[in-house]
Coordinates of C-alpha atoms and ligand atoms in Angstrom, one line a residue:
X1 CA 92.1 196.7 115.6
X2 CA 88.7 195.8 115.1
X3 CA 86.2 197.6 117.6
X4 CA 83.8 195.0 119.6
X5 CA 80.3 195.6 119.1
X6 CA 77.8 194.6 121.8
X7 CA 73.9 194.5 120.5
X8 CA 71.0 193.7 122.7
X9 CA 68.3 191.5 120.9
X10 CA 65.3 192.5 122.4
X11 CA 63.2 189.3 120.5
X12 CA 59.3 190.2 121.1
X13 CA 60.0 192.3 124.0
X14 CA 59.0 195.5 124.8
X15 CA 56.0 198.0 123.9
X16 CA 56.6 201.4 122.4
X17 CA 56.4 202.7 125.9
X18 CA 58.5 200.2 127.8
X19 CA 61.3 200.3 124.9
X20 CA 61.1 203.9 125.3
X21 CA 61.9 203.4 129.2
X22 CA 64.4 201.3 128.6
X23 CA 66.6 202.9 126.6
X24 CA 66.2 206.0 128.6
X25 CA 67.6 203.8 131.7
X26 CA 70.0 202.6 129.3
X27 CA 72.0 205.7 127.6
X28 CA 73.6 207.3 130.9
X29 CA 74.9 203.7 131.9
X30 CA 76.5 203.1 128.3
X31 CA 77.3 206.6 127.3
X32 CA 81.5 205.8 128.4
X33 CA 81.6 202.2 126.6
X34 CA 84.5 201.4 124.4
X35 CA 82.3 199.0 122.4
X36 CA 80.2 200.1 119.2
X37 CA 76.4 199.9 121.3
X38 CA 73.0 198.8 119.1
X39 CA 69.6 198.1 120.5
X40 CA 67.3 195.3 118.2
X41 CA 64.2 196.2 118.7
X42 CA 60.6 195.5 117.4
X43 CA 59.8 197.3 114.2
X44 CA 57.2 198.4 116.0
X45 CA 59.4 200.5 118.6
X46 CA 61.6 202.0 116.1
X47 CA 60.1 205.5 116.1
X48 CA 60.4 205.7 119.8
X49 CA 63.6 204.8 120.6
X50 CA 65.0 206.3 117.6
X51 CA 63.9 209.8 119.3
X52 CA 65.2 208.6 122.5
X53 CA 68.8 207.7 121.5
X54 CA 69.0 210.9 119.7
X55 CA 72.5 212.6 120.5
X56 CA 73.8 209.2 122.4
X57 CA 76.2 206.8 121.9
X58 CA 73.4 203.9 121.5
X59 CA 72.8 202.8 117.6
X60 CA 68.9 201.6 116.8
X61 CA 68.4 198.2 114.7
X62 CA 66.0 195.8 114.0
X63 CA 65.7 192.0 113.9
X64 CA 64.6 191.3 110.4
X65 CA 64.4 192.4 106.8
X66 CA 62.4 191.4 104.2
X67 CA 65.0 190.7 100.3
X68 CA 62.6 193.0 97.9
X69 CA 62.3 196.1 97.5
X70 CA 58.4 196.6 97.6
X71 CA 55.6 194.9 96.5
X72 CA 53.3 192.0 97.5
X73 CA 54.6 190.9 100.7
X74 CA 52.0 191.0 103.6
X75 CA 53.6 191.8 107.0
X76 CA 57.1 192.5 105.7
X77 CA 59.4 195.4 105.8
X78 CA 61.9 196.8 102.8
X79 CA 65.0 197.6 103.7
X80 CA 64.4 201.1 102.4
X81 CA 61.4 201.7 104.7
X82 CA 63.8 200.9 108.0
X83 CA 66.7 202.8 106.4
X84 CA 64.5 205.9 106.2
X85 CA 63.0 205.1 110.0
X86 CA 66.9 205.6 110.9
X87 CA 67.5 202.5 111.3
X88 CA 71.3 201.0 111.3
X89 CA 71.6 197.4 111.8
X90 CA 69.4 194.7 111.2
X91 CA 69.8 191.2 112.8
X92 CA 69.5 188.4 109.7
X93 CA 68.8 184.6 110.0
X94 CA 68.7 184.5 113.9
X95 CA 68.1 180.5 114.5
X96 CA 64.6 181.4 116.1
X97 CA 63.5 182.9 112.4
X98 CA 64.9 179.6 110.8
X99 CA 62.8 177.3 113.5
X100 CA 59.9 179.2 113.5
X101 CA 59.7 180.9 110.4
X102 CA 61.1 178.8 107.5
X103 CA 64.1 181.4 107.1
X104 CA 66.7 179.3 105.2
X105 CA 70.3 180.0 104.0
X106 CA 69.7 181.1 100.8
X107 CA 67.1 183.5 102.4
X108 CA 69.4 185.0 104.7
X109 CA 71.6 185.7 102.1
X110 CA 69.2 187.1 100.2
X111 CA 68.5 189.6 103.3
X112 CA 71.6 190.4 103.6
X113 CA 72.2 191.7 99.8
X114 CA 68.8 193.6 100.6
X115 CA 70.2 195.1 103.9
X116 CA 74.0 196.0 102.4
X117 CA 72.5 197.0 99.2
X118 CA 70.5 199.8 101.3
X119 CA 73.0 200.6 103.5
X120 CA 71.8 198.8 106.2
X121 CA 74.6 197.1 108.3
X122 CA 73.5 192.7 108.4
X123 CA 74.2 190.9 111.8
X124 CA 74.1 188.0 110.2
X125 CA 73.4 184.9 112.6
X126 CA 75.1 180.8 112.0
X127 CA 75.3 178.2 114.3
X128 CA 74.9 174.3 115.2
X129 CA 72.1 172.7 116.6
X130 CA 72.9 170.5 120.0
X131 CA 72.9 166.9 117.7
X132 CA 75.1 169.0 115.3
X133 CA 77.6 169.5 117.5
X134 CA 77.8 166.4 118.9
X135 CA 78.3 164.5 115.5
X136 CA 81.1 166.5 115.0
X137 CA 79.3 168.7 111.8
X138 CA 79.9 172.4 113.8
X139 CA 82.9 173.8 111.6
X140 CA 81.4 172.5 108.2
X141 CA 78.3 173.8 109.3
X142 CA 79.0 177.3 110.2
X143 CA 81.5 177.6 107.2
X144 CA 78.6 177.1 105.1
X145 CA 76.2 178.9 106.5
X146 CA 78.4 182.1 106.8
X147 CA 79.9 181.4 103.2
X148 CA 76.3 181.2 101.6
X149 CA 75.0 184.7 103.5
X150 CA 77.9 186.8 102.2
X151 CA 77.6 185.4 98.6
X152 CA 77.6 188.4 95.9
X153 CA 78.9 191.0 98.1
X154 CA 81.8 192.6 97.6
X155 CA 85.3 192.2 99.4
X156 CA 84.9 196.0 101.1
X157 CA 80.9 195.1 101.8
X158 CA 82.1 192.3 103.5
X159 CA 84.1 193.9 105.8
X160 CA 81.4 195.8 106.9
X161 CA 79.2 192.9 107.8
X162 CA 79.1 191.8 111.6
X163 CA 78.4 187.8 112.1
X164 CA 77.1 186.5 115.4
X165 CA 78.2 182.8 115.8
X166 CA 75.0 181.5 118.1
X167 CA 74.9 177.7 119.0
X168 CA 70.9 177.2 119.3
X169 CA 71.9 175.0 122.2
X170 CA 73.0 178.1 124.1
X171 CA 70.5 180.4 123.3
X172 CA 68.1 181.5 126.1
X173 CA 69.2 178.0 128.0
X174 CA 71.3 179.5 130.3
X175 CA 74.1 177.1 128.9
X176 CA 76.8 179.1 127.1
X177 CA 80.0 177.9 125.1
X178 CA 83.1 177.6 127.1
X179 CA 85.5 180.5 126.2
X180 CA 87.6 178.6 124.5
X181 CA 84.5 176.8 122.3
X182 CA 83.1 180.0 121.1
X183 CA 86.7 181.4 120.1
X184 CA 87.3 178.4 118.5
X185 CA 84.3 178.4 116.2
X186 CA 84.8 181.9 115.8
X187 CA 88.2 181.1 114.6
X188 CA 87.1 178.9 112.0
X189 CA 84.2 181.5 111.0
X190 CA 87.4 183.8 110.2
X191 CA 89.3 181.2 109.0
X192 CA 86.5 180.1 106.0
X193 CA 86.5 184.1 105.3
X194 CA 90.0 184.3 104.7
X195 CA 90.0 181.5 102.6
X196 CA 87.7 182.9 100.1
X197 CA 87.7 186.4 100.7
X198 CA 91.5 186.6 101.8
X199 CA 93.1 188.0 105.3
X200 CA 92.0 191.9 105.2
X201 CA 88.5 191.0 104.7
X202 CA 88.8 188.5 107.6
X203 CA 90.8 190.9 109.6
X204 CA 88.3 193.5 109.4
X205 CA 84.9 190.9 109.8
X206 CA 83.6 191.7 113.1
X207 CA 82.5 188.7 115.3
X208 CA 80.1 188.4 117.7
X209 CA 79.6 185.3 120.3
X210 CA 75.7 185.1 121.0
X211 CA 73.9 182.6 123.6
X212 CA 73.1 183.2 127.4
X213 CA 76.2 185.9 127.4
X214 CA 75.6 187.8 130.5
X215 CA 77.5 189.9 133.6
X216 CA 79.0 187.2 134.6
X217 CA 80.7 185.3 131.6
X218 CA 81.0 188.2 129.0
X219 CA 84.2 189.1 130.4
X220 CA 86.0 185.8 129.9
X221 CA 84.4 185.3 126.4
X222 CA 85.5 188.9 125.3
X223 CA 89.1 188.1 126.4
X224 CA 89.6 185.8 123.6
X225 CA 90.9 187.2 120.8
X226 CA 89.2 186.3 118.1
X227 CA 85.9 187.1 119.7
X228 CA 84.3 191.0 119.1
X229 CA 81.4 191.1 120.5
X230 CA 78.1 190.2 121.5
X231 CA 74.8 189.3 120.7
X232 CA 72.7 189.6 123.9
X233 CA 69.1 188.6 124.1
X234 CA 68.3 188.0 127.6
X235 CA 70.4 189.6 129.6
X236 CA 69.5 192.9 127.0
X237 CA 65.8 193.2 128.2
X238 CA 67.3 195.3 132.0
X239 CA 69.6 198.2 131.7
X240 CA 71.4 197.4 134.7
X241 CA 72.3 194.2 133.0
X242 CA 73.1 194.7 129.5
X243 CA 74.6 197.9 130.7
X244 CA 77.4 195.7 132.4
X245 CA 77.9 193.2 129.6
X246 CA 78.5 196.6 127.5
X247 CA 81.2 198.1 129.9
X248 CA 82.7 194.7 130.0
X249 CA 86.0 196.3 130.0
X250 CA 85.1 198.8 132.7
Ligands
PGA301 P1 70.1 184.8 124.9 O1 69.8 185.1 123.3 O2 71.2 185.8 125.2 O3 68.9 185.0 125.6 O4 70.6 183.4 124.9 C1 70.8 185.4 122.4 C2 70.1 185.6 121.0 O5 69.2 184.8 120.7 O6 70.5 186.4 120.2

């Protein structure tokens, strides 16, 4: 019942130009998918592949937004500004902005009231670190991280909201979860959700499983049931590629 949702995350890829060429590549090779399509893409390509998806089946977002609405914040963006760019989605607390750039939970959630309060749709990113995992921390982990971004948003916001459970160990390592590891976690994503928010919002919560999902494993990863979707980085920079992780079910 809930539709899957596969979204390239382009990271610090791409020039105006190149995004431009990509998408172009991209929209004839998408244009029959089943699953809801987005491209993440530098602020800095917005404007050009906004034109270029015109009239498509390919959704434009972003990967970052900044919690207030204007003022003093060298280098950021409001959520208004990429609103009015056309933008739809926006990718929140993605574990390379909590590395590298101090984002923490409480910032993410602040993000995410910023993104929902402009009608911006949050992808908002959790998961465990390698040591994490291994000392057993990953459900308490990811339960608290997800619980924290959604705080103060309503039951019906929430069900708008897409999460992307990430391990940071699978991200751009060419390691992925096993099938059964990502639905798992996933499960218990849902699970926390339901607890709090109770089952229609958890039934309606789209899920994504991100890290090194490609042509090759998407298709066992999307056959579990409590995953929707993905969050590609890698494998979203060719059209050829990301292209077959979209048609998945082709
Ligand atoms: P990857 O990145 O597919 O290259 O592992 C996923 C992500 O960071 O969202």
């Amino acid at each position: 019942m809930r539709t899957p949702i596969i979204a390239g995350n382009w990271k610090m890829n791409k020039t105006p130009a190149e995004a431009k060429a990509l998408v172009s590549e991209l929209k004839p090779l998408v244009k029959n998918a089943s699953a809801t399509v987005v491209v993440c893409v530098p602020a800095i390509d917005v404007y050009a592949v906004k034109e270029e998806i015109a009239g498509s089946n390919i959704h434009l977002g972003v990967q970052n937004v900044h919690f207030k609405e204007s003022g003093a914040y060298t280098g950021e963006l409001s959520a208004a500004m990429l609103k009015e760019a056309g933008v739809e989605y926006v990718i929140i607390g993605h574990s390379e902005r909590r590395q590298y750039f101090g984002e923490t939970d409480a910032t993410v959630n602040l993000r995410t009231l910023a993104a929902v309060k402009a009608g911006l749709i949050p992808i908002i990113c959790v998961g465990e670190r390698k040591e994490e995992r291994e000392a057993g921390y990953t459900d308490a982990l990811v339960e608290y991280q997800t619980l924290i971004a959604l705080n103060g948003l309503s039951e019906e916001e929430i069900k708008g909201v897409v999460i992307a459970y990430e391990p940071v160990w699978a991200i751009g390592t060419g390691l992925t979860a096993t099938d059964e590891q990502a639905n798992e976690t996933i499960g218990v994503i849902r699970a926390a959700i339901e607890r709090k928010y109770g089952k229609a919002v958890a039934d309606a919560v789209r899920i994504q499983y991100g890290g090194s999902m490609n042509p090759k494993n998407v298709k066992g990863l999307m056959a579990q049931s409590e995953i929707d979707g993905g969050l590609i980085g890698g494998a979203s920079l060719k059209a050829p590629d990301f292209s077959l992780v979209v048609n998945y079910d082709k």
